[in-house]
Coordinates of C-alpha atoms and ligand atoms in Angstrom, one line a residue:
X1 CA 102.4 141.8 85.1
X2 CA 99.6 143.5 83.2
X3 CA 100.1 143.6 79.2
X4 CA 98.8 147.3 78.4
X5 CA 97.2 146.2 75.0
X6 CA 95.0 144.3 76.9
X7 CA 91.9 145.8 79.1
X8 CA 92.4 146.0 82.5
X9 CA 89.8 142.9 83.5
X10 CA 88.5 139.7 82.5
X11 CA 90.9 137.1 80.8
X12 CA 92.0 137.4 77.5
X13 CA 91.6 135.0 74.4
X14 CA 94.5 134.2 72.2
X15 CA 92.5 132.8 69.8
X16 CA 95.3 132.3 66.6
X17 CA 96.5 129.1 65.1
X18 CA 98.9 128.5 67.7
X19 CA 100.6 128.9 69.8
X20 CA 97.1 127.9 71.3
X21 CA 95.7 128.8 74.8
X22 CA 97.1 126.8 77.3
X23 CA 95.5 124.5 80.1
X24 CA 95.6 125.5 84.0
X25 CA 96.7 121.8 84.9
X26 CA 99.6 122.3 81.6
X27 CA 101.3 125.6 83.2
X28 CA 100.7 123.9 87.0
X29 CA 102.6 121.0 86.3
X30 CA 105.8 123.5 84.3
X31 CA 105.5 125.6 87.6
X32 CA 108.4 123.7 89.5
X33 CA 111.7 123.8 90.6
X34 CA 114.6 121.9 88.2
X35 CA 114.3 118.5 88.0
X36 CA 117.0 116.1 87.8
X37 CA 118.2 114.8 84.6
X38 CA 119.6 111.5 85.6
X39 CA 118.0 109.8 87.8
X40 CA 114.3 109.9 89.1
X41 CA 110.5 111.3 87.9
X42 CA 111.4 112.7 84.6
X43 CA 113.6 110.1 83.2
X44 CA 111.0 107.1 84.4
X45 CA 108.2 109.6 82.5
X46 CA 109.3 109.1 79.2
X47 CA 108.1 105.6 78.3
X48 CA 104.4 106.7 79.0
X49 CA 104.7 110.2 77.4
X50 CA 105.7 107.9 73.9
X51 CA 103.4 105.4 74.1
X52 CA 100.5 108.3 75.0
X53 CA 101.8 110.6 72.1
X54 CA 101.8 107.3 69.9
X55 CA 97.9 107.1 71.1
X56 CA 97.4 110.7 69.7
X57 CA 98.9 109.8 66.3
X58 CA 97.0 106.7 66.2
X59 CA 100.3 104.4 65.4
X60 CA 102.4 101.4 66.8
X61 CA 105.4 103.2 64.6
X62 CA 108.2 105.2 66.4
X63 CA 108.2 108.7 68.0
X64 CA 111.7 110.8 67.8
X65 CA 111.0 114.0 69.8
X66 CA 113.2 116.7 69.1
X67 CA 113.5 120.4 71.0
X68 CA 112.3 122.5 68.3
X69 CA 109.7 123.9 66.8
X70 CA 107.6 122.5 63.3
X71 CA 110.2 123.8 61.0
X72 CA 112.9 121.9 63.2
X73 CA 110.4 119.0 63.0
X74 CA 110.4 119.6 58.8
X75 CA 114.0 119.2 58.6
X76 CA 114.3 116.5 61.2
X77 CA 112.3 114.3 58.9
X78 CA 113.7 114.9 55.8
X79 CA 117.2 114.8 57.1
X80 CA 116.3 111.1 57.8
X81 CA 115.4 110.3 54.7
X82 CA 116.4 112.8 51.7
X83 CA 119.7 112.9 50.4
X84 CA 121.4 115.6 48.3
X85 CA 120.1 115.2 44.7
X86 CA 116.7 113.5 45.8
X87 CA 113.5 114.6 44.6
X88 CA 110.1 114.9 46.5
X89 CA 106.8 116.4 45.3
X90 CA 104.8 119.1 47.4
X91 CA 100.9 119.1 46.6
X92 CA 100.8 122.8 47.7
X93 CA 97.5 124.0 49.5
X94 CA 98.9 127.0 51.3
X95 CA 102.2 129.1 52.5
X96 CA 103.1 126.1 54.5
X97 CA 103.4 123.4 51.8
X98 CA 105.4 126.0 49.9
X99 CA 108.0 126.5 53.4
X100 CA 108.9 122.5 53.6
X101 CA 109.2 122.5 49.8
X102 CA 111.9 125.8 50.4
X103 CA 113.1 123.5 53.4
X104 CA 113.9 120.2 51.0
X105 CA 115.5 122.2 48.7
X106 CA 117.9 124.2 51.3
X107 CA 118.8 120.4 51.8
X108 CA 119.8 119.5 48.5
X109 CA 116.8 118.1 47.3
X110 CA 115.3 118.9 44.0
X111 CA 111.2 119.5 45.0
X112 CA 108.6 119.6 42.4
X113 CA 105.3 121.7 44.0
X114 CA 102.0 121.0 42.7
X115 CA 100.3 124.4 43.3
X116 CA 96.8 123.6 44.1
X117 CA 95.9 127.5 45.2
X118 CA 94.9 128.9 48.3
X119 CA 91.4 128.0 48.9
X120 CA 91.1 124.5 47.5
X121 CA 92.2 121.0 48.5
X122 CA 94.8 118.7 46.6
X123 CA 93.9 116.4 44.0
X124 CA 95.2 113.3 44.7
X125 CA 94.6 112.3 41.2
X126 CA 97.2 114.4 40.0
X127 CA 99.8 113.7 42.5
X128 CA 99.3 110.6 41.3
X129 CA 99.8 111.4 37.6
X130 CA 103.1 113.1 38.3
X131 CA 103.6 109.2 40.3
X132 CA 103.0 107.4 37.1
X133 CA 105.1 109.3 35.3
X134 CA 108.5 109.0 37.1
X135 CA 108.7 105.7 35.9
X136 CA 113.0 106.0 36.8
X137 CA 111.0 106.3 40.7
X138 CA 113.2 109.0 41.3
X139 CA 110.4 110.6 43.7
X140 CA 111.8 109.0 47.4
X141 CA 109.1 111.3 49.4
X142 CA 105.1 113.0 48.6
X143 CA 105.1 115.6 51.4
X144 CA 101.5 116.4 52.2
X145 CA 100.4 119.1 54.7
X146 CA 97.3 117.4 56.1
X147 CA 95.9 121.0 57.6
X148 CA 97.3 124.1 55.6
X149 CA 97.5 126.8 58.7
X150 CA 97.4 129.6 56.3
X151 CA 94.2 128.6 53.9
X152 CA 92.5 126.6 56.6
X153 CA 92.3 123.6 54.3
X154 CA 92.2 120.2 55.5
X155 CA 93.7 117.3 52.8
X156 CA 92.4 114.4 52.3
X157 CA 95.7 111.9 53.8
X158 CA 93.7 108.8 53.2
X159 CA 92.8 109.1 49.7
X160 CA 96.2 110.6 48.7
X161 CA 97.9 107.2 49.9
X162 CA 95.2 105.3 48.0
X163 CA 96.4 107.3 45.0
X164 CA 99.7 106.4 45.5
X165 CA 99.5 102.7 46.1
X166 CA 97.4 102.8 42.8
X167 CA 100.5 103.9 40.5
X168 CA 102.5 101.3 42.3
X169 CA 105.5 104.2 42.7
X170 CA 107.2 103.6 46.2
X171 CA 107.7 107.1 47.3
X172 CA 106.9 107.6 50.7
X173 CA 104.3 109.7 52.2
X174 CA 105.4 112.2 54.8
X175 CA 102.5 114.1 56.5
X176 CA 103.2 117.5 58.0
X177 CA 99.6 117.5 60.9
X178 CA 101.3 120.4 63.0
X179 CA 97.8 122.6 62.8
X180 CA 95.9 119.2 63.0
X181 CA 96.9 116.6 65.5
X182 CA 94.7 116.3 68.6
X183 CA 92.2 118.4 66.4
X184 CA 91.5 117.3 63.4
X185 CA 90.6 113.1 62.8
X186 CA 94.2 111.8 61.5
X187 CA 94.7 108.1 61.7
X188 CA 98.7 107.1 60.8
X189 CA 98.7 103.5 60.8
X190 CA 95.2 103.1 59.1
X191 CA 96.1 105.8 56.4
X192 CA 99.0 104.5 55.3
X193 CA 101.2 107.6 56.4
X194 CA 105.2 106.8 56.3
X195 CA 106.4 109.8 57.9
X196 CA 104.2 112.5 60.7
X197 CA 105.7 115.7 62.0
X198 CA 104.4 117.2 64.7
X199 CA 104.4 120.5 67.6
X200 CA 103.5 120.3 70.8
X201 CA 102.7 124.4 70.6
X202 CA 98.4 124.2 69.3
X203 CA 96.5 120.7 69.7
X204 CA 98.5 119.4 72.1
X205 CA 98.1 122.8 74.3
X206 CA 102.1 122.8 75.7
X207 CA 104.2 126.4 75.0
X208 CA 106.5 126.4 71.5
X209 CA 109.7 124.1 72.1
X210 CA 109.2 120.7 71.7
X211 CA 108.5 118.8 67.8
X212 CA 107.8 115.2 67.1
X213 CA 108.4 113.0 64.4
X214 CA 106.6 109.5 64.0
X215 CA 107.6 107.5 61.7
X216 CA 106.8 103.5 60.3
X217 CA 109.5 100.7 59.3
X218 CA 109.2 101.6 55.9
X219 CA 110.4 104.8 56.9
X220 CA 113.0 103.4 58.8
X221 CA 114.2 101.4 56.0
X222 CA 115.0 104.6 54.0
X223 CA 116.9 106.3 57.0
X224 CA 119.0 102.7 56.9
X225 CA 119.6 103.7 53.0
X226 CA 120.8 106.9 53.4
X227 CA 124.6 108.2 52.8
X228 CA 124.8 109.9 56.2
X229 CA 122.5 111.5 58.7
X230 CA 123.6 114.6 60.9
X231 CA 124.4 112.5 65.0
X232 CA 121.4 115.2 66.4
X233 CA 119.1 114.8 63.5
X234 CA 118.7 111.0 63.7
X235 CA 115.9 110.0 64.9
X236 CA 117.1 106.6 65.2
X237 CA 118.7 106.8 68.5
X238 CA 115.9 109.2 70.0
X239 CA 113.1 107.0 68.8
X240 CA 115.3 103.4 70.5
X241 CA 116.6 105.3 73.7
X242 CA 117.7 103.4 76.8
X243 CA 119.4 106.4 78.4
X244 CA 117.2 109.3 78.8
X245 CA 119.9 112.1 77.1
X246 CA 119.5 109.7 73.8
X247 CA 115.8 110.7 73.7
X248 CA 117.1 114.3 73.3
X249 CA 121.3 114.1 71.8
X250 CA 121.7 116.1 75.2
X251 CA 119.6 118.2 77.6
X252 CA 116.0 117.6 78.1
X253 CA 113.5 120.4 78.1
X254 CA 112.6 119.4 81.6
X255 CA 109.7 121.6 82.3
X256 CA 108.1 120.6 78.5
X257 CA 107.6 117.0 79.3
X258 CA 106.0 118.2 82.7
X259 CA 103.9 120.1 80.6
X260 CA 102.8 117.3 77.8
X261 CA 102.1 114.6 80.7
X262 CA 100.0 116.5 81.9
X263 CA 98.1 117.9 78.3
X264 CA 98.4 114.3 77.3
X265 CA 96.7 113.5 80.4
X266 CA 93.7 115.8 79.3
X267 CA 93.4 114.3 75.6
X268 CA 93.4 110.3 76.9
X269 CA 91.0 111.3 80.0
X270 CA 88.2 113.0 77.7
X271 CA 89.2 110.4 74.5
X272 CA 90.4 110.9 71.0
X273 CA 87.2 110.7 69.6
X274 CA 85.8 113.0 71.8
X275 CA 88.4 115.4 71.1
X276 CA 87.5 115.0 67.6
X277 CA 84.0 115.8 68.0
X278 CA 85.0 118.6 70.1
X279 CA 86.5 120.3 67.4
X280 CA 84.2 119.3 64.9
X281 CA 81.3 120.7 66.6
X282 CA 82.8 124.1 67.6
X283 CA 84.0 124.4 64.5
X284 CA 80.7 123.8 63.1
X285 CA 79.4 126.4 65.6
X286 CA 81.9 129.2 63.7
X287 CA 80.8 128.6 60.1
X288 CA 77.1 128.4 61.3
X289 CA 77.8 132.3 62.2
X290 CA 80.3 132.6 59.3
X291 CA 77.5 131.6 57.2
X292 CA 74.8 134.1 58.8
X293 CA 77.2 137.1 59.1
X294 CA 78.4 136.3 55.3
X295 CA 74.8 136.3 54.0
X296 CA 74.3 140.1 54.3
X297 CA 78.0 141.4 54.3
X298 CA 81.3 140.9 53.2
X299 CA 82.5 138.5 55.4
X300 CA 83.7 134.9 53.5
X301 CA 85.2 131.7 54.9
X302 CA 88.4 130.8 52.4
X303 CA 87.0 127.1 52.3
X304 CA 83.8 127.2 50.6
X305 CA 83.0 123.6 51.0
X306 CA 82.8 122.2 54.8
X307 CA 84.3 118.8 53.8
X308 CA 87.3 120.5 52.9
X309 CA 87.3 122.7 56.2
X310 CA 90.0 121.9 59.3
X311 CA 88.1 121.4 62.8
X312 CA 91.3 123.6 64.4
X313 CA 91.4 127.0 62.1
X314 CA 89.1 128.7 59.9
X315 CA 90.6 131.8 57.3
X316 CA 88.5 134.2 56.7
X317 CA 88.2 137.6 54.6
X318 CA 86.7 140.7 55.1
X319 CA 87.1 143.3 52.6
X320 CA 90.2 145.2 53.5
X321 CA 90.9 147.1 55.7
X322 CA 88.5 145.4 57.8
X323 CA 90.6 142.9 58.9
X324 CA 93.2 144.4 60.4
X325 CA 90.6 146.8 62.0
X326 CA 88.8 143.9 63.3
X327 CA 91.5 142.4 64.9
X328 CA 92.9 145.7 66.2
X329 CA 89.3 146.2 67.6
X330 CA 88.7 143.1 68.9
X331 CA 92.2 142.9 71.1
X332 CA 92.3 146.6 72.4
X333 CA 88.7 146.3 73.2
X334 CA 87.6 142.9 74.5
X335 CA 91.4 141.4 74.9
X336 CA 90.5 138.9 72.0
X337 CA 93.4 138.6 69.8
X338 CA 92.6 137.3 66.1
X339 CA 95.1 135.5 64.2
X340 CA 96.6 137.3 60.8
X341 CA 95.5 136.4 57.4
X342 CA 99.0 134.1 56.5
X343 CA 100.3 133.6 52.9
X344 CA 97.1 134.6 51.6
X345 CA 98.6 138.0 50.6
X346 CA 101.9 139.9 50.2
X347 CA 101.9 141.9 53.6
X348 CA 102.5 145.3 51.3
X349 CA 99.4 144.5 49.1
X350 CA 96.1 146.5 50.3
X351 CA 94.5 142.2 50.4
X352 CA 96.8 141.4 53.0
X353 CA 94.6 143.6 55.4
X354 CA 91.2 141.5 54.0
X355 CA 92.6 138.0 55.6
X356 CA 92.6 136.8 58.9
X357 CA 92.1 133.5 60.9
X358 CA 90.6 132.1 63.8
X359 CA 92.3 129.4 66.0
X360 CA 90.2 126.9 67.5
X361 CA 92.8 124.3 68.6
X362 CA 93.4 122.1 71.9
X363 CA 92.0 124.0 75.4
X364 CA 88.7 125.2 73.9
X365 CA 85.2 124.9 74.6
X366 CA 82.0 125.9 73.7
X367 CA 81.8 129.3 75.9
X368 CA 85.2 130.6 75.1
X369 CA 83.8 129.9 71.0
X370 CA 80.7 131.6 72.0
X371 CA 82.8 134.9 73.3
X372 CA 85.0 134.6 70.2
X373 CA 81.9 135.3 68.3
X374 CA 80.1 137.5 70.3
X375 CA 83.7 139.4 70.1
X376 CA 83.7 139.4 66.2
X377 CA 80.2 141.0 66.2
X378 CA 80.5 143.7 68.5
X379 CA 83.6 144.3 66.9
X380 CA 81.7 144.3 63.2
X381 CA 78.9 146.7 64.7
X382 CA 81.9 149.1 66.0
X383 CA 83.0 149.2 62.8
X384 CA 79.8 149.2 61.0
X385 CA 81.2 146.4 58.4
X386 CA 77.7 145.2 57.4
X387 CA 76.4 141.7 58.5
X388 CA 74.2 139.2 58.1
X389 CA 71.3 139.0 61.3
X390 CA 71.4 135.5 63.2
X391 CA 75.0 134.6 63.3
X392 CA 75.3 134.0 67.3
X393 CA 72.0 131.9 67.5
X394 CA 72.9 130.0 64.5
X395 CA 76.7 129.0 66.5
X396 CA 74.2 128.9 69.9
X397 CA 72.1 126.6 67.4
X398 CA 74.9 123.9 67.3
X399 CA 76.2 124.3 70.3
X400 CA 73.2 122.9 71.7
X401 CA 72.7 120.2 68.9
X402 CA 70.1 121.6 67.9
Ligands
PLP501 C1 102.5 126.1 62.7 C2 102.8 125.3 61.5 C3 104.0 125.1 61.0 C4 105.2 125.8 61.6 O1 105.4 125.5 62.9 P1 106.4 126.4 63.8 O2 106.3 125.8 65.1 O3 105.9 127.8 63.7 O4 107.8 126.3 63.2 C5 104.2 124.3 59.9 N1 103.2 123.7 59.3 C6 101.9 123.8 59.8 C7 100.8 123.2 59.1 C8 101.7 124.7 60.9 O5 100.4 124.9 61.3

């Protein structure tokens, strides 16, 4: 079936922060008939596919796996451990710190957001100040997007938990790494993160439909503490199964798990810090012609300082309209599809045309990133939005570590 926004030849890049582009060996192993449920393969699978998604998050803690998507991974986790009338704080770097702040609250829970803009990390300092200052330790959770999808920002996890062990205050910390697992360096255990929530739907290259939540024994502690928890939101049971329906409170999503063995197959085989590096260096490769095209147009990266920058997605601003045109160039032209700017702007305000983003998460390599750029120039010469010269030798540049 041909998709009539797309030209007629070649293959197409979907290159927004997830879902991301999907391996051959992912889709070949989904491509089967149905499995059964009871007995057999899939059921025998599930002891490896947790101890290999345990690898990825870089912990000896527990796994629940849910069918859903992040925000059914958001409230998974804080159904297990906030109760009606319990407060959290929300260092906000972005739309999505803002959406599981909305989600806590829809839950009963009073949450206090730290609002540290759109194009700048948190301050761990001050998360811990507000810390100190709950001296009742009312505070039972710090949730911490560790890669805001929408401002491209990547949070420092590590230092936030030093903060926090510095005031003393036992709140745990809850991580949301849905934009940056498999991408972006996140270690669980050695950071000192409680809680991780997780898709399967960008670095971990299977379609939307399956979530993950990891979680330590301090974490389990809490869930042991709390009034009540919801029979399919307990991650207790799916994280201890011995049947295979307890992994899931029901029907498996058969064809997903074929999908992660065989993606989890592809991250172990080339190494987690090899992934890492991946990501680093193409990501390198897209501010190297960020930079170039910036120095002699509009074109800006939302993150001004690399340290700050996520390996997996990169937001970007062009002075509106450009954005939109670029993007609507870009796909009907060279079946590149840009992602939108997100929570950057209201979509009615002229801005919200300015923003858009690049996903550069999972199944990508140093050709496709290449042809993304070579697609965002042609794109800006279409459209004579003015530009800096040297953008594609400077990506070509790092590419070849040079
Ligand atoms: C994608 C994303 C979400 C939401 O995930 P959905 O699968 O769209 O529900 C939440 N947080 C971050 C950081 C994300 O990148």
């Amino acid at each position: 079936m041909s998709d009539p926004t797309l030209p007629p030849s070649g293959r197409g890049y979907l290159a927004i922060p997830g879902p991301s582009v999907m391996p051959e060996a992912v889709l070949n192993a989904m491509h089967r008939p149905a499995p059964n449920i009871y007995a057999g393969e899939l059921p025998e699978m599930m002891p490896g596919i947790t101890a290999d998604l345990k690898r990825v998050a870089r912990t000896d803690g527990h796994v629940a796996i849910y069918i859903s998507n992040g925000h059914g991974v958001w409230e998974a986790a804080l159904a297990n451990v906030i109760a009606p009338g319990d407060q959290v704080l929300v260092p906000a770097t972005g739309h999505f710190a803002h959406g599981w702040a909305g989600m806590a609250r829809g839950l009963g829970a009073e949450a206090q957001v730290i609002d540290f803009g759109k194009s700048a990390p948190m301050d761990p300092e001050r998360v811990a100040e507000v810390l100190r200052n709950d001296t009742a330790g009312r505070i039972k959770a710090v949730l911490a997007v560790h890669v805001d999808t929408s401002s491209s920002v990547l949070n420092d996890i590590a230092a936030l938990r030093q903060a926090i062990d510095s005031t003393g205050h036992p709140a745990l910390l809850m991580a949301d790494c849905i934009a940056s697992l498999g991408c972006d360096v996140f270690e669980m255990d050695a950071w000192g993160v409680d809680v991780m929530v997780t898709g399967c739907q960008k670095g971990l290259m299977v379609p939307p439909g399956m979530g993950f939540v990891f979680f330590n024994d301090k974490a389990a502690q809490v869930r042991a503490a709390m009034p009540r928890v919801s029979t399919y939101w307990d991650w207790t049971p799916r994280a201890n199964a011995t049947d295979f329906w307890q992994y899931w409170n029901g029907t498996a999503p058969t064809h997903h798990l074929y999908g992660l063995r065989a993606a989890l197959d592809l991250i172990h085989a080339e190494g987690m810090e090899a992934v890492w590096a991946r990501h680093h260096l193409l990501a390198r490769a897209i501010w190297a012609a960020c930079d170039a095209w910036g120095a002699g147009g509009p074109l800006r990266l939302n993150i001004a300082d690399p340290v700050h920058r996520s390996r997996a997605v990169t937001s970007l601003h062009l002075d509106p309209p450009q954005a939109t045109q670029l993007r609507d160039w870009t796909e009907s032209n060279l079946g590149l599809t840009l992602g939108i700017g997100l929570g950057m702007a209201d979509s009615k305000d002229p801005d919200w045309h300015g923003h858009f983003r690049l996903g550069h998460m999972g199944h990508v390599n140093g050709h496709m990133i290449m042809g993304l750029l070579g697609g965002m120039e042609a794109g800006m010469k279409a459209l004579k939005i003015p530009q800096g010269d040297g953008a594609l030798s400077a990506a070509a540049g790092v590419i070849a570590g040079i």
